[in-house]
Coordinates of C-alpha atoms in Angstrom, one line a residue:
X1 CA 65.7 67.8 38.4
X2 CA 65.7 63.9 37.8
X3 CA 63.1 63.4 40.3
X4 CA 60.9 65.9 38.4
X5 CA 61.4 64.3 35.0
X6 CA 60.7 60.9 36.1
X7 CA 57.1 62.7 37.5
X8 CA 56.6 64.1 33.9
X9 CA 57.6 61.1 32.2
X10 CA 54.9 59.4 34.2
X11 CA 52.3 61.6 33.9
X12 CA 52.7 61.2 30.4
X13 CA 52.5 57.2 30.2
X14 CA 49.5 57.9 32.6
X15 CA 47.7 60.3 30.2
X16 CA 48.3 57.9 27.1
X17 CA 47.4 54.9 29.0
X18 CA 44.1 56.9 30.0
X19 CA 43.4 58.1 26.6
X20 CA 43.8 54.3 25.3
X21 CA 41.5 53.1 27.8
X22 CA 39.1 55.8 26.3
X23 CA 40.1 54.5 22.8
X24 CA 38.8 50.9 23.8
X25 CA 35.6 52.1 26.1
X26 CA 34.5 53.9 22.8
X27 CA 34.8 50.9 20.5
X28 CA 33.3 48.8 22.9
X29 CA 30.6 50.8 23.2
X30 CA 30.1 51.6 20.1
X31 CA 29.9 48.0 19.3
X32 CA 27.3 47.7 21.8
X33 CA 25.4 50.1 20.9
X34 CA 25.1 48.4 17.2
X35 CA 24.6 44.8 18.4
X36 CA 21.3 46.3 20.4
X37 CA 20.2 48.5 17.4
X38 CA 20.1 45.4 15.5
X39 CA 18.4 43.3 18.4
X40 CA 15.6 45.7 18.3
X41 CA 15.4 45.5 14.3
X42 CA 15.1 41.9 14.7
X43 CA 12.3 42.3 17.3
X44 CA 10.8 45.2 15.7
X45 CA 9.8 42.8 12.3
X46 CA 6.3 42.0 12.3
X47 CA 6.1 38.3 13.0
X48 CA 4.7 36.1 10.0
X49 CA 1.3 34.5 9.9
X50 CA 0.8 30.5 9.7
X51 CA -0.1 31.4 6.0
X52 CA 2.6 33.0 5.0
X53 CA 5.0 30.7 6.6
X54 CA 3.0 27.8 5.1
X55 CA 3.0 29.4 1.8
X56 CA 6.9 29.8 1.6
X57 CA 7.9 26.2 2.8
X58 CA 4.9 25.2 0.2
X59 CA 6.9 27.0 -2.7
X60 CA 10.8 26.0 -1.3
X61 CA 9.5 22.4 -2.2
X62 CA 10.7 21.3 -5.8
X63 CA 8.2 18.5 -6.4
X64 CA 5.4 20.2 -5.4
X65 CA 6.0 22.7 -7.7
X66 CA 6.3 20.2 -10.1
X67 CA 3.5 18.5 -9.4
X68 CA 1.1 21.6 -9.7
X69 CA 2.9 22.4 -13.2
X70 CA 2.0 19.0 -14.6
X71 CA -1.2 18.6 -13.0
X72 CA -2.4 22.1 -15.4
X73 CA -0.7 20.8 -17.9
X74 CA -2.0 17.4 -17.8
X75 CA -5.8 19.0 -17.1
X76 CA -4.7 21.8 -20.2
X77 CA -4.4 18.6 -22.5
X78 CA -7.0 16.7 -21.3
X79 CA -9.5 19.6 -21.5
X80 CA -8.4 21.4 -25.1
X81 CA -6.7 18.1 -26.7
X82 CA -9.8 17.2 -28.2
X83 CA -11.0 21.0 -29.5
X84 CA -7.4 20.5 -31.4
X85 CA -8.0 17.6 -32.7
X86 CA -10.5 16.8 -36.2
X87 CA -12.0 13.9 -34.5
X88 CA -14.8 12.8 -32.6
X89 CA -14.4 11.4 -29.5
X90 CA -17.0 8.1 -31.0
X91 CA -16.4 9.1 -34.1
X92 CA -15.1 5.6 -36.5
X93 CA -13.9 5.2 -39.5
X94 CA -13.1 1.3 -40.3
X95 CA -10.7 2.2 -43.5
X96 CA -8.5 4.0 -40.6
X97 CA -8.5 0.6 -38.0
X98 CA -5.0 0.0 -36.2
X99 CA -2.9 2.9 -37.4
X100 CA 0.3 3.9 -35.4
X101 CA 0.8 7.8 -34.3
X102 CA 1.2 10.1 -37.5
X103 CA 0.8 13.4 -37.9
X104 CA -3.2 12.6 -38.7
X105 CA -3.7 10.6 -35.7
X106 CA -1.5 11.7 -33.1
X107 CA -1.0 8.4 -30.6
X108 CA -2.6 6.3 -33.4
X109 CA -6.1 4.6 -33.6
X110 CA -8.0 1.4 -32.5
X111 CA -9.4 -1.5 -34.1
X112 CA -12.4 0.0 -34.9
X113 CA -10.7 3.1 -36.1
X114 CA -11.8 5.7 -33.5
X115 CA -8.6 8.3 -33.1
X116 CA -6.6 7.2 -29.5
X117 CA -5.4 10.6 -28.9
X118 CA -8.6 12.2 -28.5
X119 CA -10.0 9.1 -26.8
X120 CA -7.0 9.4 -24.3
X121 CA -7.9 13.1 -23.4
X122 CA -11.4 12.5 -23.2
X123 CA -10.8 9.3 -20.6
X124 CA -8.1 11.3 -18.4
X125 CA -10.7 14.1 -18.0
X126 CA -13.2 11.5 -17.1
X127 CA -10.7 9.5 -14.6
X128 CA -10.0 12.5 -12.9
X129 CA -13.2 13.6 -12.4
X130 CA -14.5 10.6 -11.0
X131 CA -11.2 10.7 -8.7
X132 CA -12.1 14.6 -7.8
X133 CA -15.7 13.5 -6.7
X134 CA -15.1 10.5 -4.8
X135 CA -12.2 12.5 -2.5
X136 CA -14.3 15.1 -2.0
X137 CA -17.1 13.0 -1.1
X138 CA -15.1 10.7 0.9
X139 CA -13.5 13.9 2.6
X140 CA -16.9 14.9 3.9
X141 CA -18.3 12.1 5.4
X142 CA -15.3 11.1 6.9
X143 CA -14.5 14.4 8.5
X144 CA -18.2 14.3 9.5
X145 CA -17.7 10.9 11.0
X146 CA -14.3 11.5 12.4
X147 CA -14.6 15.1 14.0
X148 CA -18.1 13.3 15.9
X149 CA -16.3 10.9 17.1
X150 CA -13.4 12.5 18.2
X151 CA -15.2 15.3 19.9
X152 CA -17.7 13.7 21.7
X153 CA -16.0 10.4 22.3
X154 CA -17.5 7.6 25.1
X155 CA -20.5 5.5 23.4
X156 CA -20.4 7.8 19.8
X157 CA -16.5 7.4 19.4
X158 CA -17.0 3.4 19.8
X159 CA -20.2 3.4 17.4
X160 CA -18.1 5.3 15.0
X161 CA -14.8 3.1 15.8
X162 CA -16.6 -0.1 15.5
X163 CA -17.8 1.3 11.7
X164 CA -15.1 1.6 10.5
X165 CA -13.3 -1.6 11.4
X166 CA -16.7 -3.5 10.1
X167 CA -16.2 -1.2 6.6
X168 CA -12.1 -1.7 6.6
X169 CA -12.8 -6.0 7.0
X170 CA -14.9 -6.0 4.1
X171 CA -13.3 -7.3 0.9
X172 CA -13.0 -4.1 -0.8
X173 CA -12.4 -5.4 -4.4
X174 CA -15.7 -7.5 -4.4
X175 CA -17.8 -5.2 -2.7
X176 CA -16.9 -2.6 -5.4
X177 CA -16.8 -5.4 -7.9
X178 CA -20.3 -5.8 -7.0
X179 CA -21.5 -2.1 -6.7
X180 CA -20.0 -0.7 -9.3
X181 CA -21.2 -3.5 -12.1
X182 CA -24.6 -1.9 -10.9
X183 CA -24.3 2.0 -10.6
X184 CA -20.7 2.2 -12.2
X185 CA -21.9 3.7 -15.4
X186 CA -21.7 6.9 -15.1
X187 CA -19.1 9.2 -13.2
X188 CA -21.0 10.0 -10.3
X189 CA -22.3 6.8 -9.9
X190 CA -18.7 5.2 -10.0
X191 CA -17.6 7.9 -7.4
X192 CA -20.1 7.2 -5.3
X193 CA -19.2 3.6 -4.7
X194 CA -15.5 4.2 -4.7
X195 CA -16.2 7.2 -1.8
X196 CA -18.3 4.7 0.0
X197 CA -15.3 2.7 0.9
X198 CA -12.9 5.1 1.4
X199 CA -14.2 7.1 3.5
X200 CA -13.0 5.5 6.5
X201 CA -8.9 7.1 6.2
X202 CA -10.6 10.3 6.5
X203 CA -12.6 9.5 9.2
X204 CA -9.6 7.8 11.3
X205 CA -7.2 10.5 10.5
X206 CA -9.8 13.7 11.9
X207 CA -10.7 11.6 14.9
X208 CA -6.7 11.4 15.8
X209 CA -6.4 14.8 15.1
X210 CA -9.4 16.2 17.0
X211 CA -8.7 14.3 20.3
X212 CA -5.5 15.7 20.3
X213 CA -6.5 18.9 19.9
X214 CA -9.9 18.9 21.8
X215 CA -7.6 19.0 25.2
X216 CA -5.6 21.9 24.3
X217 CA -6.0 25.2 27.0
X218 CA -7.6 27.3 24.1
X219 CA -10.3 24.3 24.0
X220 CA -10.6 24.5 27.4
X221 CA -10.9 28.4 27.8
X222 CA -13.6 28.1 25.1
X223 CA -15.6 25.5 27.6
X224 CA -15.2 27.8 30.3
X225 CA -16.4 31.0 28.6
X226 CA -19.5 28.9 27.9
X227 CA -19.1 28.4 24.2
X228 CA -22.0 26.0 22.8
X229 CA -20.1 22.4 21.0
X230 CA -21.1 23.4 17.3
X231 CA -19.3 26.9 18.0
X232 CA -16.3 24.7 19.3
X233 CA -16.2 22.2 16.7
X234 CA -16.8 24.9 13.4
X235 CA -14.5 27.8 15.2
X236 CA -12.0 25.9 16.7
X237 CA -11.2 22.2 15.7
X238 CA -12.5 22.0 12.4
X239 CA -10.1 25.6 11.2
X240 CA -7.2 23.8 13.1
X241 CA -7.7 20.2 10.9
X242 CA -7.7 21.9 7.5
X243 CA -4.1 20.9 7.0
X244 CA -4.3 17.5 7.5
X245 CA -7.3 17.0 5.3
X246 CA -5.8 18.7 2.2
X247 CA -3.1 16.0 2.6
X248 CA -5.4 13.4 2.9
X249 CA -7.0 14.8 0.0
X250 CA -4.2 14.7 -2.4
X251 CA -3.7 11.2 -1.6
X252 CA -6.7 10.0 -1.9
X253 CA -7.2 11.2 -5.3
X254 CA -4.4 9.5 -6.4
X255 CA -5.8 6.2 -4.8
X256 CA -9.2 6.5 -5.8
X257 CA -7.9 7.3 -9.8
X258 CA -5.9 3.8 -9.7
X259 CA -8.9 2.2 -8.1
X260 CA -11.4 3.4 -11.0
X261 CA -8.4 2.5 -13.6
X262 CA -8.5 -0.7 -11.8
X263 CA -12.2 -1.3 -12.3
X264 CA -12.4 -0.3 -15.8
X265 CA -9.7 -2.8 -16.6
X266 CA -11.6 -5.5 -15.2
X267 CA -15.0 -4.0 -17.2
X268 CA -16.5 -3.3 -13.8
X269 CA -16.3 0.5 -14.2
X270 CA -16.9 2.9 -17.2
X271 CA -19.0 2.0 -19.7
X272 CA -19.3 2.6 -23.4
X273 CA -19.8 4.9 -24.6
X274 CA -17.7 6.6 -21.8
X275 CA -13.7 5.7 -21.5
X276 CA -11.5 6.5 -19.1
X277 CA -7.4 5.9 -18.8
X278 CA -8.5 1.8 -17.3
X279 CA -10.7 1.2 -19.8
X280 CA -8.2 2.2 -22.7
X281 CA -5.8 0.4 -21.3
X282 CA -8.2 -2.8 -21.2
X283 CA -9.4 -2.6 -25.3
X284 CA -5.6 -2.6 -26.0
X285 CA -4.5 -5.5 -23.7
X286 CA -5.0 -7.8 -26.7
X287 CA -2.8 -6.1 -28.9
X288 CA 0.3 -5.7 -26.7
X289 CA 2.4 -7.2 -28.6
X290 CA 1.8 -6.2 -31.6
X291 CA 1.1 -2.5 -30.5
X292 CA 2.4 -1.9 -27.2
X293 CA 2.0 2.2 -27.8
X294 CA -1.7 1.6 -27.3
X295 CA -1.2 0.4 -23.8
X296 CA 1.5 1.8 -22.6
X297 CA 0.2 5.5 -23.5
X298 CA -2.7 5.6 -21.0
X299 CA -0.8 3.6 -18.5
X300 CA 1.6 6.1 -18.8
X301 CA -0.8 9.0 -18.1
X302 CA -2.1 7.3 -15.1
X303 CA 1.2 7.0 -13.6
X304 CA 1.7 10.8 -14.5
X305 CA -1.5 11.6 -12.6
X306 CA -0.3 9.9 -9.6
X307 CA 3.1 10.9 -9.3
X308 CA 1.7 14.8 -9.8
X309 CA -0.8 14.2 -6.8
X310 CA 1.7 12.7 -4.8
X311 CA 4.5 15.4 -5.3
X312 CA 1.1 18.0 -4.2
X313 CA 0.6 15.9 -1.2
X314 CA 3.8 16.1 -0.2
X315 CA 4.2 19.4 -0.4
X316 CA 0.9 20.6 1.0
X317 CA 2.2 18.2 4.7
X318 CA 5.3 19.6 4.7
X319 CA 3.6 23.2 4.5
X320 CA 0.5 22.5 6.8
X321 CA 2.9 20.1 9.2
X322 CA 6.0 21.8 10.4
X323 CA 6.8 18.9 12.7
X324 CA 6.9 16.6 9.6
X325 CA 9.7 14.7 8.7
X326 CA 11.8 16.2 6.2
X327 CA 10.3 20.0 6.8
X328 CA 12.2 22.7 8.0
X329 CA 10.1 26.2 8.7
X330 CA 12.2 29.4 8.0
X331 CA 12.3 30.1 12.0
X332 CA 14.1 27.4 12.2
X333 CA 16.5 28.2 9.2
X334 CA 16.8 31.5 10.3
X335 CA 17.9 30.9 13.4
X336 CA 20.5 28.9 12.2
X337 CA 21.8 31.4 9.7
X338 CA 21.9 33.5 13.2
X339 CA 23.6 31.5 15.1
X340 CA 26.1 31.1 12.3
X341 CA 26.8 34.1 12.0
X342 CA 27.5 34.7 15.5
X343 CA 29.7 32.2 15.7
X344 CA 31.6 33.7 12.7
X345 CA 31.9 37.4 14.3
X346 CA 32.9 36.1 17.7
X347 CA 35.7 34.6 16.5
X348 CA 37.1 37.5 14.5
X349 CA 36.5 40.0 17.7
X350 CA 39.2 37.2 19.7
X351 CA 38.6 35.8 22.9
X352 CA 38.6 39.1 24.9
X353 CA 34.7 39.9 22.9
X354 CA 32.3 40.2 25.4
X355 CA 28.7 39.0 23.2
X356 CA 26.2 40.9 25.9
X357 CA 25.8 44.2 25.4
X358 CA 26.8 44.9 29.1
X359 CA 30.2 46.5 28.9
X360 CA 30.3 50.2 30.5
X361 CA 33.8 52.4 31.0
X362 CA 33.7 50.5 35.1
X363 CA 34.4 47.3 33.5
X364 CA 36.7 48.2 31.0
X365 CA 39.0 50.1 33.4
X366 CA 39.0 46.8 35.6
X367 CA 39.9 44.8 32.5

């Protein structure tokens, strides 16, 4: 009779142990189960383009927001200032000479009472356009130059090479001193000159970029399929180098603006009737200290033009160049919101978790 309890009682404790066993096999498989439905909703997610993933790092970067924002605002003033203004942009009026900003004259007017504020529209437009035309001038020949050289290297990369060092050792300030007195009149002439020596960043920063990327396998693979050079260099290279030249770009800009303000200051640049933001800045040098608004406002637009090309600069590298300092892609950003969060549900499952989806009922009956 004892003997045939104690067989009961351990068929019992058998059963139960058995039916706990199957308790935990279905958990752990049901766990299982969900970790690799989600693995294949992560995998099933169509991958995103180099556009897309350029234009979300391009909008998760405050100041080049901020610099698109005040560079249409800056252009919105420049451009309908003047149609809200009364005055002429040569208009004079002598009774009016040397008044400070009132609600008449907004930032004032000059000794020959002309009104400042529309002036100061009418040279930011003309600053930037001479900036816009010598970039993109610049941008062309020195992607022209730089792309020839880098693709087709030997004796054309050293005829190249050696033009630019000769260009880069010439004094810049008295070449343009020199050219611009002549053909700095108008915008385009001004441009000109200004894209004549600058140029040569352009160039050197294509020809890097090209001969690292001219000995890439799907450069290679285009060789061996017999593609022609001009197919090469317009389907292949040029496409890959757009980045880097929109960078290039937006600096430049910025440099070739300070350089024409520069100019102007020293009466080497725009002429009258024309102004632009270095010229203003020059007619009210003599009255700084009596009437420092007059300089300081057109200084102060320059240095708000700048700033706004810079922060776009900025902004378009870390969006073209993932590799650049300071960038992070959202691969990257995802994967460490994974890896968090792995971490994080590993340690509430304990130590006896098992992360692969690999458990089956043989290896939880030998745990």
């Amino acid at each position: 009779m004892a003997s045939s309890t104690l067989v009961s009682g351990s068929a019992e404790i058998a059963m139960a142990t058995e039916f706990e066993i199957d308790s935990q096999t279905d958990e752990m498989l049901e766990t299982s189960m969900e970790l690799r439905v989600a693995d294949v909703e992560g995998l099933s997610e169509k991958p995103k383009t180099f556009g897309q993933l350029a234009r979300e790092r391009f909008f998760g970067h405050k100041l080049a927001i901020v610099g698109v924002i005040g560079l249409i605002l800056l252009v919105a003033l420049f451009w309908l200032g003047p149609m809200l203004s009364e005055w002429e942009f040569d208009e004079r009026n002598v009774a009016d000479r040397l008044l400070g900003p009132s609600s008449e004259h907004w930032f004032g007017t000059d000794e020959i009472g002309r009104d400042l504020f529309v002036r100061t529209a009418r040279g930011g437009l003309y600053s930037m356009r001479i900036g816009l035309i010598a970039a993109v001038v610049a941008t062309v020949t020195g992607t022209a130059f730089g792309a020839f050289a880098g693709f087709f290297g030997g004796v054309w990369d050293g005829i190249v090479s050696n033009l630019v060092n000769l260009v880069l050792t010439v004094p810049a300030i008295i070449v343009l001193s020199v050219f611009a007195n002549k053909f700095g009149a108008s915008a385009v002439g001004l441009a000109l000159v200004l894209a004549g020596l600058l140029w040569t960043r352009i160039a050197r920063v294509v020809r890097g970029v090209v001969l690292s990327i001219k000995e890439q396998e799907y450069i290679m693979a285009a060789r061996a399929a017999g593609a022609s050079n001009s197919r090469i260099m317009f389907r292949h290279l040029l496409p890959n180098i757009v980045g880097a030249i929109a960078v290039e770009v937006t600096l430049l800009l910025g440099t070739v603006i300070v350089l024409e303000s520069t100019l102007s200051f020293l009466g080497l640049g725009v002429k009258p009737p024309n102004a632009s933001l270095g010229t203003l800045v020059a007619d009210a040098k003599g009255d700084i200290d009596s009437d420092p608004i007059r300089v300081l406002t057109p200084g102060i637009f320059i240095i708000l033009i700048v700033l706004c090309v810079n922060f776009l600069g900025d902004g378009l590298r870390d969006a073209l160049d993932p590799r650049a300092k300071g960038s992070d892609s959202s691969e990257a950003k995802n994967a460490k919101k994974a890896a968090k969060k792995a971490r994080k549900q590993s340690g509430k499952q304990g130590p006896g978790y098992i992360a692969e989806a690999r458990t089956d009922r043989t290896s939880i009956g030998k745990i």
